[in-house]
C-alpha atoms as one frame of an Amber mdcrd trajectory, in Angstrom:
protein
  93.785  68.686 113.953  94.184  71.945 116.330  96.184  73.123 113.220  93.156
  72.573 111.075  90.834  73.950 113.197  93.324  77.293 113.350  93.273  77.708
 109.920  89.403  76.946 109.661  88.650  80.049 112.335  91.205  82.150 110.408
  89.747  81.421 107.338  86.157  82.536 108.636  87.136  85.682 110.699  88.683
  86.716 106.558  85.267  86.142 105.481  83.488  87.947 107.788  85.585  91.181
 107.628  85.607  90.763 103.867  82.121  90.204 103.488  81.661  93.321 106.387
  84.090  95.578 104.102  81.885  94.969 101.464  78.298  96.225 103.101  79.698
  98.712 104.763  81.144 100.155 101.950  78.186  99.709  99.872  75.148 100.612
 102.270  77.080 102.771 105.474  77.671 101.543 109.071  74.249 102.636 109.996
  72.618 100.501 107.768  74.236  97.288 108.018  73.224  94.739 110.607  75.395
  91.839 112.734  73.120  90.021 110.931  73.397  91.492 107.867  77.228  90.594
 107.558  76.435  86.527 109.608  74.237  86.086 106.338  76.422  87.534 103.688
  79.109  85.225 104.731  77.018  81.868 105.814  77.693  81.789 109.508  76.261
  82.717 112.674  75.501  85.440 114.371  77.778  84.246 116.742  81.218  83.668
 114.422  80.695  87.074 114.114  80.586  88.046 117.672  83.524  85.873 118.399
  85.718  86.655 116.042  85.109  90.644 116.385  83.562  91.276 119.600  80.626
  93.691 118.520  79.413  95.563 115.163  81.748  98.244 115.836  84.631  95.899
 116.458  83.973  94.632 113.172  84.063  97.845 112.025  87.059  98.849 113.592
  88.480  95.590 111.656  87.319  97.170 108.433  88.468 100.479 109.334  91.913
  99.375 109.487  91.839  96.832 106.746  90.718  99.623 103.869  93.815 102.266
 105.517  96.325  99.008 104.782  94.771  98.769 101.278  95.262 102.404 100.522
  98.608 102.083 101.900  99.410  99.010  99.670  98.111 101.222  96.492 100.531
 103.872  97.328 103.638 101.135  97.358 102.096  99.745  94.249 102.575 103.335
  92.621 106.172 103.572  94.049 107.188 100.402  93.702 110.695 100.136  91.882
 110.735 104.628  92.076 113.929 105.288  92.711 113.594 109.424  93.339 111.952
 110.359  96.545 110.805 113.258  94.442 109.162 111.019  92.474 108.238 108.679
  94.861 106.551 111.937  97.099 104.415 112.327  94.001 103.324 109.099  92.877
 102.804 108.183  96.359 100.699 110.941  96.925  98.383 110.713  94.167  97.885
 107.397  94.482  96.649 108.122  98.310  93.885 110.545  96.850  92.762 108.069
  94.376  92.788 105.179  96.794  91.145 107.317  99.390  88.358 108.086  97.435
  87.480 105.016  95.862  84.315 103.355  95.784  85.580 100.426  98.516  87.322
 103.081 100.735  85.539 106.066 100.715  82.393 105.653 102.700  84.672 103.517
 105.519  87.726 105.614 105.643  86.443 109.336 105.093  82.495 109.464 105.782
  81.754 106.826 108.779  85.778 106.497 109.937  85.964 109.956 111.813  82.434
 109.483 112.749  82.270 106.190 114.463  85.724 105.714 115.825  86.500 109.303
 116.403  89.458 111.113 115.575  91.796 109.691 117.812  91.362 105.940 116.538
  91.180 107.545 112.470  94.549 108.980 113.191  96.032 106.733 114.290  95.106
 103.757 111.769  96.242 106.649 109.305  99.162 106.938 111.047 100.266 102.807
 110.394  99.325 102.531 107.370  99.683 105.852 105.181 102.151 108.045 107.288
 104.771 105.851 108.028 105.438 105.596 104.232 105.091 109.533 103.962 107.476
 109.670 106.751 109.757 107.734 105.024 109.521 109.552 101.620 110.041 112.821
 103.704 113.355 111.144 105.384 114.879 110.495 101.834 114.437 114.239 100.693
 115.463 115.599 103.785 118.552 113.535 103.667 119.643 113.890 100.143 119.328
 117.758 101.327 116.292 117.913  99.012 113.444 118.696 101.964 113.303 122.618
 102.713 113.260 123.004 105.909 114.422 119.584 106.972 111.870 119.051 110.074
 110.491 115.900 109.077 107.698 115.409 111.490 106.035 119.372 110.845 106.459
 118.470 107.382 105.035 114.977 107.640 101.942 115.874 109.704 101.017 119.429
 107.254 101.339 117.183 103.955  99.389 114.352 105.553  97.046 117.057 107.104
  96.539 118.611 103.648  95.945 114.827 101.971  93.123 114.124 103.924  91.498
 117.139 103.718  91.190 117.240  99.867  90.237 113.576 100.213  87.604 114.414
 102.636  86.667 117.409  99.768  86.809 115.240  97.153  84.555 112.564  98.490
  81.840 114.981  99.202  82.079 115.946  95.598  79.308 115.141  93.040  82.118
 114.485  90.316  84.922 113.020  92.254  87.206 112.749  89.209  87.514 115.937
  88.550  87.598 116.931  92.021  90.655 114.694  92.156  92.537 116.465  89.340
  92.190 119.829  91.159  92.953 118.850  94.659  95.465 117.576  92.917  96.934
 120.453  90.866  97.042 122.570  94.160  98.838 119.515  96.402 101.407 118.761
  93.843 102.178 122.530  94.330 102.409 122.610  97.667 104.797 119.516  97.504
 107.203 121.319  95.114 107.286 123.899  97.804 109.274 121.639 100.005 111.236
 120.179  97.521 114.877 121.791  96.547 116.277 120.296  92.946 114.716 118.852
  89.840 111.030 118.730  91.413 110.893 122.678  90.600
């Protein structure tokens, strides 16, 4: 029975911040309620308080749950990439796309920064996306492909650069083709770094 009853308050807490991800991607943390989410989702006021604490716990929750799925859409582009040149790029793309799509963008790049602050954004960027950067980086630079080798400067200027055109092209009024340029000028800036086939 406790068993049950564990899986029972697991399987509403994955409600909650689902049906949460969902409003406040749609409508903006300043527009959705405690309440909003309890109803969404067919429970109390209360589940939600005591699985999450407060509205911006829950939004912390969400916060951190879309940076895992962008981070899970860059291994789904890299997935079985041998090159780290290759990898670099995919992976990279795939974090602008991700970034800016219609169930990340408001959480991640408009009310992220905004209602967590800088310090908190950074660092649920820094679990999910950077740690596979940083690992993509560590490949070149050993293969003697990463010029210079300093992994972490070269780490935190790429991921610097990402979120900035992210944050560009989610402010754009046609984010496609936003993407394609931010993207032209990133893939550049990779090859910079890159010694061998990449140039």
């Amino acid at each position: 029975m406790p068993r049950r009853s564990k899986a029972e308050s697991e399987a509403t807490a994955a409600a909650i911040l689902s049906a949460a991800r969902d409003l406040f991607s749609r409508r903006g943390y300043g527009h959705v309620a405690v309440e909003d989410v309890a109803a969404a989702c067919g429970v109390t006021r209360g589940a939600v308080y005591h699985h999450y604490g407060s509205r911006l716990g829950l939004f912390a929750a969400v916060h951190g749950d879309v940076q895992r799925s962008v981070a899970e859409a860059i291994e789904r582009a890299t997935e079985g990439v041998t090159d780290p040149w290759e990898s670099l790029e995919a992976g990279s793309l795939a974090f602008l796309r991700a970034s800016v799509a219609d169930d990340a963008r408001q959480v991640m790049l408009v009310d992220g920064p905004a209602v967590l602050g800088w310090a908190r954004w950074r660092q649920d960027d820094a679990e999910a996306s950077v740690r596979l950067l940083d690992d993509v980086l560590g490949e070149l630079a050993g293969a003697g492909r990463l010029d210079p080798t300093d992994v972490p400067a070269a780490s935190a200027l790429l991921s610097g650069a990402m979120n900035e055109a992210a944050l560009w092209i989610a402010a754009a009024p046609d984010r496609e083709a936003a993407t394609a340029r931010a993207w032209g000028v990133l893939r550049r800036l990779l090859q910079g770094l890159v010694e061998g086939p990449a140039r």
